């Protein structure tokens, strides 16, 4: 079921973004009097279509993209026969270079606007709810797990600064910009002294999947029940939100990590739990022969959460900054991959990896946050100067505007073929890389 939810989310998200992207091309083309023959969300075969004016609008079966067919343009349709005819006034190739450039930028511009609007709306509607770093330090600091210990953290450390600056939101500790920054470091208070913990430039490779991130650091807080999974042991014995797990079969539970560790290695047929609810200790026993989990998510003490709401003006500034922050992060990541500081196979994610990021349950806030992120990523990727992408057309049109010389149709046709072959190979590589990472993780952690 989780797989279906993930798949449905990424298909809906891509359908929205691709539809808007291609609509950007379509509206720009029609504004300059170009004939648009076809507008499709998804790739053939067609599910259904209708014609309005000179344009056929279609929904197609393969939901990994879409296209707009503009008359007189060398694109993925490779309609070379039409290009042999003399140019017609309504064709793409007949229009001035600056108009063609705006048409090719139309989809990218719409994706950027979409991403900005989504982040502005999320900021205005939801504000920010976060775990206060001051509250984490007041509760005892952090628990250093395997990856955190490798970096240099110790259980009980209190993180007071990131790159020399104080911060409010504990989640800033996990910010990808921190992991990829040059010379980044944490400052922790340890036994009354301040200690700097340096972050290697390739540290994000250790943090690019949920399994690794779960082995970094966590706040040292009690194991408080959050969400209870229906049909689980927790559901059957009646655990409630904010119940505190005190013991499991005689083992004292200090924090969520300790509980996960105990349950993961539990081999007995019967499991016992002692919980604290409203100052009262309650004990339960349950059969554990066919189970591997208790079935709870964890939450933090209520006094650790901070809530910030923003007005519309603030939301516009903050939302725009967050949207473009994604682009700057992409640029930084590509720079590190080209320099060899980051592994390409560990850093790239395809449809499978992206679908996993949406999560196995449908949460609208997370869905729109992921859609906004994906919109900015698509805008950036489409602007790369690769033939067959919008950025490839922009590159050739920019050359034409600057030099005054238009590349031949034959050159553009061959460039399109090379670009399409490259993108196809890249897509195959990314998908198989996704599959490899899943299988590798399964084998590594003994999943089945």
Short mmCIF file of C-alpha atoms in Angstrom, two decimals:
data_model
loop_
_atom_site.label_atom_id
_atom_site.label_comp_id
_atom_site.label_asym_id
_atom_site.label_seq_id
_atom_site.Cartn_x
_atom_site.Cartn_y
_atom_site.Cartn_z
CA UNK A 1 0.00 0.00 0.00
CA UNK A 2 2.85 2.39 0.84
CA UNK A 3 4.28 1.82 -2.65
CA UNK A 4 0.94 2.70 -4.24
CA UNK A 5 0.68 5.89 -2.18
CA UNK A 6 4.22 6.91 -3.15
CA UNK A 7 3.52 6.18 -6.82
CA UNK A 8 0.22 8.08 -6.79
CA UNK A 9 1.87 11.11 -5.21
CA UNK A 10 4.76 11.37 -7.66
CA UNK A 11 2.44 10.81 -10.65
CA UNK A 12 0.06 13.55 -9.49
CA UNK A 13 2.95 15.89 -8.70
CA UNK A 14 4.67 15.32 -12.05
CA UNK A 15 1.38 15.65 -13.93
CA UNK A 16 0.78 19.05 -12.33
CA UNK A 17 4.32 20.29 -12.92
CA UNK A 18 4.69 18.93 -16.44
CA UNK A 19 1.26 20.28 -17.40
CA UNK A 20 2.20 23.75 -16.14
CA UNK A 21 5.66 23.57 -17.74
CA UNK A 22 4.31 22.66 -21.16
CA UNK A 23 1.52 25.23 -20.76
CA UNK A 24 4.26 27.84 -20.38
CA UNK A 25 5.67 26.86 -23.78
CA UNK A 26 2.19 26.74 -25.32
CA UNK A 27 1.07 30.18 -24.11
CA UNK A 28 4.34 31.82 -25.16
CA UNK A 29 4.16 30.18 -28.60
CA UNK A 30 0.55 31.22 -29.17
CA UNK A 31 1.33 34.76 -27.98
CA UNK A 32 3.82 35.09 -30.85
CA UNK A 33 1.47 33.57 -33.43
CA UNK A 34 3.11 30.15 -33.62
CA UNK A 35 0.96 27.14 -34.39
CA UNK A 36 0.87 24.55 -31.59
CA UNK A 37 -0.10 21.17 -33.03
CA UNK A 38 -0.23 19.08 -29.84
CA UNK A 39 -0.10 19.48 -26.07
CA UNK A 40 0.38 16.27 -24.07
CA UNK A 41 0.78 15.41 -20.41
CA UNK A 42 2.65 12.10 -20.42
CA UNK A 43 4.10 10.23 -23.37
CA UNK A 44 2.15 8.01 -25.84
CA UNK A 45 0.11 5.90 -26.07
CA UNK A 46 -2.72 8.38 -25.60
CA UNK A 47 -5.42 7.69 -23.02
CA UNK A 48 -7.74 10.35 -24.41
CA UNK A 49 -7.53 13.61 -26.33
CA UNK A 50 -9.63 16.42 -27.74
CA UNK A 51 -9.03 19.19 -30.24
CA UNK A 52 -9.64 22.85 -29.53
CA UNK A 53 -8.79 25.23 -32.32
CA UNK A 54 -5.62 24.12 -34.06
CA UNK A 55 -4.26 22.23 -31.02
CA UNK A 56 -4.86 18.65 -29.88
CA UNK A 57 -4.79 18.30 -26.10
CA UNK A 58 -3.91 14.81 -24.81
CA UNK A 59 -3.42 12.80 -21.64
CA UNK A 60 -1.02 9.94 -22.32
CA UNK A 61 -0.15 6.73 -20.51
CA UNK A 62 3.51 7.17 -19.55
CA UNK A 63 3.53 9.77 -16.72
CA UNK A 64 7.24 10.65 -16.82
CA UNK A 65 7.03 13.90 -18.75
CA UNK A 66 5.10 15.58 -21.50
CA UNK A 67 5.56 17.71 -24.58
CA UNK A 68 4.25 20.51 -26.78
CA UNK A 69 4.53 20.07 -30.55
CA UNK A 70 5.15 23.48 -32.12
CA UNK A 71 5.11 23.68 -35.92
CA UNK A 72 8.54 24.20 -37.46
CA UNK A 73 10.53 23.23 -34.40
CA UNK A 74 13.07 20.41 -34.18
CA UNK A 75 12.05 18.56 -31.02
CA UNK A 76 11.58 15.04 -29.66
CA UNK A 77 9.04 14.25 -32.40
CA UNK A 78 11.90 14.44 -34.95
CA UNK A 79 9.46 15.45 -37.69
CA UNK A 80 12.21 15.97 -40.26
CA UNK A 81 9.88 15.71 -43.25
CA UNK A 82 8.05 18.88 -42.24
CA UNK A 83 11.40 20.66 -41.88
CA UNK A 84 12.16 19.99 -45.56
CA UNK A 85 9.27 22.22 -46.58
CA UNK A 86 9.75 25.99 -47.00
CA UNK A 87 9.21 27.85 -43.68
CA UNK A 88 5.67 29.08 -43.10
CA UNK A 89 4.88 32.34 -41.27
CA UNK A 90 3.27 30.56 -38.31
CA UNK A 91 6.21 28.19 -37.72
CA UNK A 92 8.67 28.38 -34.85
CA UNK A 93 11.66 28.62 -37.22
CA UNK A 94 10.16 31.66 -38.98
CA UNK A 95 10.02 33.82 -35.88
CA UNK A 96 12.78 36.13 -34.58
CA UNK A 97 15.36 34.51 -32.32
CA UNK A 98 14.29 36.52 -29.26
CA UNK A 99 10.71 35.25 -29.60
CA UNK A 100 11.92 31.65 -29.94
CA UNK A 101 14.11 32.17 -26.87
CA UNK A 102 11.13 33.34 -24.79
CA UNK A 103 9.11 30.32 -25.95
CA UNK A 104 11.88 27.94 -24.85
CA UNK A 105 12.21 29.71 -21.51
CA UNK A 106 8.42 29.70 -21.00
CA UNK A 107 8.24 26.32 -19.28
CA UNK A 108 11.21 27.03 -17.02
CA UNK A 109 9.77 30.40 -15.99
CA UNK A 110 6.41 28.79 -15.13
CA UNK A 111 8.13 26.11 -13.03
CA UNK A 112 10.05 28.78 -11.11
CA UNK A 113 6.87 30.80 -10.52
CA UNK A 114 5.03 27.63 -9.45
CA UNK A 115 7.75 26.69 -6.97
CA UNK A 116 7.84 30.20 -5.50
CA UNK A 117 4.04 30.35 -5.13
CA UNK A 118 3.94 26.93 -3.45
CA UNK A 119 6.59 27.88 -0.88
CA UNK A 120 4.96 31.26 -0.22
CA UNK A 121 1.60 29.53 0.39
CA UNK A 122 3.16 26.86 2.64
CA UNK A 123 4.94 29.53 4.67
CA UNK A 124 1.79 31.64 5.01
CA UNK A 125 -0.61 28.76 5.78
CA UNK A 126 1.54 26.56 8.00
CA UNK A 127 4.23 28.88 9.28
CA UNK A 128 7.04 27.00 10.98
CA UNK A 129 6.61 24.43 13.72
CA UNK A 130 9.93 23.13 14.92
CA UNK A 131 11.78 21.56 17.82
CA UNK A 132 13.63 24.30 19.67
CA UNK A 133 17.37 23.74 19.88
CA UNK A 134 17.40 25.48 23.28
CA UNK A 135 14.78 22.98 24.50
CA UNK A 136 16.88 20.05 23.21
CA UNK A 137 19.86 21.35 25.16
CA UNK A 138 17.74 21.88 28.27
CA UNK A 139 16.51 18.27 28.06
CA UNK A 140 20.06 16.90 27.97
CA UNK A 141 21.41 17.47 24.46
CA UNK A 142 21.71 14.74 21.84
CA UNK A 143 22.20 11.00 21.56
CA UNK A 144 25.07 10.28 19.14
CA UNK A 145 24.34 7.29 16.93
CA UNK A 146 26.69 5.41 14.60
CA UNK A 147 27.11 8.09 11.90
CA UNK A 148 27.14 10.88 14.49
CA UNK A 149 29.91 9.17 16.45
CA UNK A 150 31.95 8.75 13.26
CA UNK A 151 31.70 12.51 12.74
CA UNK A 152 32.81 13.19 16.31
CA UNK A 153 29.61 13.70 18.32
CA UNK A 154 29.21 12.19 21.78
CA UNK A 155 25.99 11.44 23.63
CA UNK A 156 25.21 14.39 25.90
CA UNK A 157 26.70 16.99 23.53
CA UNK A 158 24.72 20.22 23.31
CA UNK A 159 24.93 21.81 19.87
CA UNK A 160 25.17 25.56 20.35
CA UNK A 161 26.30 26.85 16.93
CA UNK A 162 26.44 25.90 13.26
CA UNK A 163 29.29 27.51 11.33
CA UNK A 164 29.80 29.90 14.23
CA UNK A 165 26.16 31.08 14.33
CA UNK A 166 23.52 30.37 16.93
CA UNK A 167 20.27 28.81 15.66
CA UNK A 168 16.72 28.19 16.87
CA UNK A 169 15.44 25.24 14.84
CA UNK A 170 17.04 21.89 15.76
CA UNK A 171 16.37 20.61 12.21
CA UNK A 172 18.97 23.12 10.93
CA UNK A 173 21.51 20.54 12.13
CA UNK A 174 20.36 18.35 9.19
CA UNK A 175 20.32 21.13 6.54
CA UNK A 176 21.95 19.85 3.31
CA UNK A 177 23.62 23.24 2.84
CA UNK A 178 25.53 22.59 6.06
CA UNK A 179 26.66 19.16 4.86
CA UNK A 180 27.86 20.52 1.53
CA UNK A 181 29.33 23.81 2.69
CA UNK A 182 33.06 24.33 2.47
CA UNK A 183 34.63 24.20 5.93
CA UNK A 184 31.32 23.67 7.75
CA UNK A 185 31.39 22.74 11.42
CA UNK A 186 29.27 22.33 14.52
CA UNK A 187 30.16 23.82 17.89
CA UNK A 188 29.06 21.72 20.88
CA UNK A 189 29.19 22.19 24.61
CA UNK A 190 30.79 19.10 26.13
CA UNK A 191 31.57 18.81 29.83
CA UNK A 192 31.54 22.59 30.18
CA UNK A 193 33.87 23.19 27.22
CA UNK A 194 33.20 24.28 23.62
CA UNK A 195 34.35 21.80 20.96
CA UNK A 196 34.24 22.24 17.16
CA UNK A 197 33.24 19.24 15.04
CA UNK A 198 34.36 19.58 11.40
CA UNK A 199 32.09 18.35 8.59
CA UNK A 200 33.82 16.70 5.58
CA UNK A 201 32.80 18.10 2.20
CA UNK A 202 31.37 14.73 1.11
CA UNK A 203 29.44 14.10 4.34
CA UNK A 204 26.11 14.46 2.51
CA UNK A 205 26.82 11.06 0.90
CA UNK A 206 26.28 9.51 4.33
CA UNK A 207 23.03 11.43 4.76
CA UNK A 208 21.31 10.91 1.41
CA UNK A 209 18.93 8.17 2.56
CA UNK A 210 16.60 7.67 5.51
CA UNK A 211 18.56 4.72 6.92
CA UNK A 212 21.77 6.73 7.24
CA UNK A 213 20.01 9.84 8.53
CA UNK A 214 18.37 7.69 11.22
CA UNK A 215 21.87 6.78 12.45
CA UNK A 216 23.12 10.36 12.87
CA UNK A 217 21.93 12.09 16.04
CA UNK A 218 18.60 12.44 17.87
CA UNK A 219 17.50 14.61 20.80
CA UNK A 220 18.00 12.91 24.17
CA UNK A 221 14.33 12.95 25.16
CA UNK A 222 11.96 10.37 26.70
CA UNK A 223 10.36 7.74 24.45
CA UNK A 224 6.93 9.35 24.09
CA UNK A 225 4.23 7.70 21.99
CA UNK A 226 3.17 9.70 18.95
CA UNK A 227 1.22 8.00 16.18
CA UNK A 228 -0.11 4.49 16.88
CA UNK A 229 -0.25 2.07 13.93
CA UNK A 230 -3.66 0.44 13.56
CA UNK A 231 -3.69 -3.31 14.22
CA UNK A 232 -0.29 -3.22 15.91
CA UNK A 233 0.65 -4.36 19.41
CA UNK A 234 0.50 -0.74 20.56
CA UNK A 235 -3.03 -0.42 19.17
CA UNK A 236 -4.23 -3.68 20.74
CA UNK A 237 -2.97 -2.85 24.24
CA UNK A 238 -4.32 0.70 23.98
CA UNK A 239 -1.24 2.93 24.01
CA UNK A 240 -2.08 6.63 23.76
CA UNK A 241 -0.33 9.75 22.54
CA UNK A 242 2.24 11.05 25.05
CA UNK A 243 2.42 7.75 26.94
CA UNK A 244 6.04 7.40 28.07
CA UNK A 245 7.74 4.04 27.51
CA UNK A 246 9.63 3.31 30.76
CA UNK A 247 10.70 -0.34 30.38
CA UNK A 248 10.55 -3.17 27.86
CA UNK A 249 10.87 -6.63 29.42
CA UNK A 250 12.95 -5.27 32.28
CA UNK A 251 15.23 -3.07 30.14
CA UNK A 252 15.11 0.62 31.06
CA UNK A 253 14.17 2.88 28.13
CA UNK A 254 15.79 6.33 28.25
CA UNK A 255 14.99 7.55 24.73
CA UNK A 256 13.40 6.46 21.42
CA UNK A 257 16.69 5.12 20.07
CA UNK A 258 17.08 2.80 23.06
CA UNK A 259 13.55 1.46 22.52
CA UNK A 260 14.16 0.86 18.80
CA UNK A 261 17.41 -0.91 19.65
CA UNK A 262 15.72 -3.20 22.21
CA UNK A 263 12.73 -4.07 19.97
CA UNK A 264 14.91 -4.69 16.92
CA UNK A 265 16.98 -7.29 18.80
CA UNK A 266 14.09 -8.85 20.73
CA UNK A 267 13.84 -12.64 20.37
CA UNK A 268 11.37 -13.74 23.06
CA UNK A 269 7.82 -14.98 22.40
CA UNK A 270 6.24 -12.54 24.88
CA UNK A 271 7.04 -8.86 25.34
CA UNK A 272 6.18 -6.72 28.37
CA UNK A 273 5.92 -2.95 28.49
CA UNK A 274 5.81 -0.52 31.38
CA UNK A 275 4.49 2.92 30.53
CA UNK A 276 3.85 6.13 32.43
CA UNK A 277 0.52 7.86 31.81
CA UNK A 278 -0.50 10.95 33.78
CA UNK A 279 1.95 10.06 36.57
CA UNK A 280 0.71 6.45 36.86
CA UNK A 281 2.74 3.36 35.87
CA UNK A 282 0.88 0.78 33.75
CA UNK A 283 2.15 -2.66 32.70
CA UNK A 284 1.20 -4.78 29.68
CA UNK A 285 2.16 -8.15 28.20
CA UNK A 286 1.62 -9.25 24.63
CA UNK A 287 2.50 -12.16 22.36
CA UNK A 288 5.50 -11.28 20.15
CA UNK A 289 6.01 -14.50 18.18
CA UNK A 290 4.82 -13.12 14.84
CA UNK A 291 5.79 -9.48 15.33
CA UNK A 292 8.90 -7.40 14.79
CA UNK A 293 7.61 -3.96 15.86
CA UNK A 294 5.50 -2.41 18.61
CA UNK A 295 3.79 -0.10 16.11
CA UNK A 296 4.35 3.45 17.35
CA UNK A 297 5.88 6.63 16.07
CA UNK A 298 7.60 8.90 18.56
CA UNK A 299 6.90 12.50 19.47
CA UNK A 300 8.76 15.03 21.59
CA UNK A 301 7.61 16.70 24.81
CA UNK A 302 5.16 19.50 24.10
CA UNK A 303 7.42 22.11 25.68
CA UNK A 304 10.07 21.43 23.02
CA UNK A 305 7.96 22.65 20.10
CA UNK A 306 8.04 26.24 18.91
CA UNK A 307 5.53 27.76 16.49
CA UNK A 308 6.14 30.79 14.27
CA UNK A 309 3.46 32.33 12.04
CA UNK A 310 4.16 34.75 9.21
CA UNK A 311 2.19 37.54 7.59
CA UNK A 312 1.75 37.66 3.82
CA UNK A 313 4.65 40.08 3.31
CA UNK A 314 7.01 37.95 5.38
CA UNK A 315 5.80 34.79 3.63
CA UNK A 316 6.60 36.25 0.21
CA UNK A 317 10.19 36.96 1.21
CA UNK A 318 10.77 33.72 3.13
CA UNK A 319 8.97 31.51 0.57
CA UNK A 320 10.93 33.01 -2.33
CA UNK A 321 14.20 32.56 -0.46
CA UNK A 322 13.37 28.92 0.29
CA UNK A 323 12.45 28.23 -3.34
CA UNK A 324 15.68 29.67 -4.73
CA UNK A 325 17.63 27.99 -1.94
CA UNK A 326 16.79 24.69 -3.62
CA UNK A 327 18.34 25.90 -6.90
CA UNK A 328 21.50 27.11 -5.14
CA UNK A 329 21.74 23.73 -3.39
CA UNK A 330 21.50 21.96 -6.76
CA UNK A 331 24.24 24.14 -8.20
CA UNK A 332 26.45 23.41 -5.20
CA UNK A 333 25.79 19.67 -5.49
CA UNK A 334 26.59 19.61 -9.22
CA UNK A 335 29.83 21.49 -8.55
CA UNK A 336 30.89 18.91 -5.97
CA UNK A 337 29.97 16.04 -8.30
CA UNK A 338 31.99 17.50 -11.19
CA UNK A 339 34.96 18.08 -8.87
CA UNK A 340 34.76 14.48 -7.67
CA UNK A 341 34.08 15.48 -4.07
CA UNK A 342 30.65 13.80 -4.23
CA UNK A 343 29.91 10.40 -5.75
CA UNK A 344 27.53 10.59 -8.72
CA UNK A 345 25.92 7.23 -7.95
CA UNK A 346 25.26 8.16 -4.32
CA UNK A 347 24.03 11.67 -5.07
CA UNK A 348 21.64 11.16 -8.00
CA UNK A 349 18.05 10.07 -7.43
CA UNK A 350 15.50 9.06 -10.06
CA UNK A 351 11.76 8.40 -9.99
CA UNK A 352 12.07 5.64 -7.38
CA UNK A 353 14.20 7.72 -5.03
CA UNK A 354 11.96 10.76 -5.45
CA UNK A 355 8.81 8.69 -4.84
CA UNK A 356 10.29 7.43 -1.57
CA UNK A 357 10.83 11.03 -0.46
CA UNK A 358 7.06 11.63 -0.68
CA UNK A 359 6.52 9.00 2.01
CA UNK A 360 4.16 6.06 2.29
CA UNK A 361 1.28 8.04 3.79
CA UNK A 362 -0.47 10.95 2.13
CA UNK A 363 0.18 14.24 3.91
CA UNK A 364 -0.86 17.29 1.91
CA UNK A 365 1.69 19.63 3.48
CA UNK A 366 4.54 17.25 2.62
CA UNK A 367 3.06 16.60 -0.83
CA UNK A 368 3.04 20.30 -1.71
CA UNK A 369 6.45 20.84 -0.16
CA UNK A 370 7.86 18.05 -2.32
CA UNK A 371 5.99 19.39 -5.38
CA UNK A 372 7.45 22.86 -4.82
CA UNK A 373 10.93 21.38 -4.43
CA UNK A 374 10.51 19.27 -7.57
CA UNK A 375 9.25 22.30 -9.52
CA UNK A 376 12.46 24.22 -8.75
CA UNK A 377 14.62 21.17 -9.50
CA UNK A 378 12.86 20.66 -12.86
CA UNK A 379 13.42 24.32 -13.73
CA UNK A 380 17.12 23.99 -12.94
CA UNK A 381 17.54 20.67 -14.77
CA UNK A 382 15.69 21.93 -17.84
CA UNK A 383 18.02 24.93 -18.04
CA UNK A 384 21.12 22.73 -18.34
CA UNK A 385 22.73 23.27 -21.78
CA UNK A 386 22.00 19.78 -23.07
CA UNK A 387 20.46 19.32 -26.54
CA UNK A 388 16.88 17.99 -26.29
CA UNK A 389 16.37 19.94 -23.06
CA UNK A 390 15.05 23.51 -23.05
CA UNK A 391 18.52 24.60 -21.97
CA UNK A 392 19.99 23.16 -25.18
CA UNK A 393 17.60 25.23 -27.29
CA UNK A 394 18.39 28.28 -25.14
CA UNK A 395 22.11 27.71 -25.72
CA UNK A 396 21.75 27.59 -29.51
CA UNK A 397 19.34 30.54 -29.60
CA UNK A 398 21.68 32.60 -27.41
CA UNK A 399 24.50 31.81 -29.86
CA UNK A 400 22.26 32.92 -32.75
CA UNK A 401 21.34 36.21 -31.03
CA UNK A 402 24.95 37.02 -30.09
CA UNK A 403 26.63 35.93 -33.34
CA UNK A 404 23.84 36.75 -35.77
CA UNK A 405 24.28 33.29 -37.35
CA UNK A 406 21.61 30.60 -37.04
CA UNK A 407 22.79 26.96 -36.77
CA UNK A 408 21.61 24.85 -39.69
CA UNK A 409 18.54 22.66 -39.37
CA UNK A 410 20.75 19.61 -39.99
CA UNK A 411 23.03 20.56 -37.11
CA UNK A 412 20.06 21.12 -34.80
CA UNK A 413 18.56 17.79 -35.89
CA UNK A 414 21.78 15.89 -35.13
CA UNK A 415 22.21 17.74 -31.83
CA UNK A 416 18.67 16.76 -30.88
CA UNK A 417 19.42 13.10 -31.62
CA UNK A 418 22.59 13.16 -29.55
CA UNK A 419 20.80 14.91 -26.70
CA UNK A 420 17.92 12.44 -26.72
CA UNK A 421 20.31 9.48 -26.73
CA UNK A 422 22.25 11.01 -23.84
CA UNK A 423 19.08 11.66 -21.81
CA UNK A 424 17.80 8.14 -22.48
CA UNK A 425 21.07 6.61 -21.27
CA UNK A 426 21.08 8.95 -18.28
CA UNK A 427 17.51 7.94 -17.37
CA UNK A 428 18.37 4.24 -17.62
CA UNK A 429 21.45 4.82 -15.45
CA UNK A 430 19.47 6.77 -12.81
CA UNK A 431 16.66 4.19 -12.63
CA UNK A 432 19.07 1.27 -12.29
CA UNK A 433 21.05 3.30 -9.75
CA UNK A 434 17.83 3.72 -7.74
CA UNK A 435 17.16 -0.03 -7.92
CA UNK A 436 20.75 -0.85 -6.93
CA UNK A 437 20.58 1.44 -3.90
CA UNK A 438 17.32 -0.20 -2.77
CA UNK A 439 18.73 -3.71 -3.17
CA UNK A 440 22.02 -2.67 -1.55
CA UNK A 441 20.17 -1.22 1.44
CA UNK A 442 18.01 -4.35 1.74
CA UNK A 443 21.04 -6.61 1.74
CA UNK A 444 22.96 -4.34 4.08
CA UNK A 445 20.22 -4.27 6.71
CA UNK A 446 18.93 -7.80 6.14
CA UNK A 447 15.48 -6.65 5.02
CA UNK A 448 13.01 -8.95 3.32
#
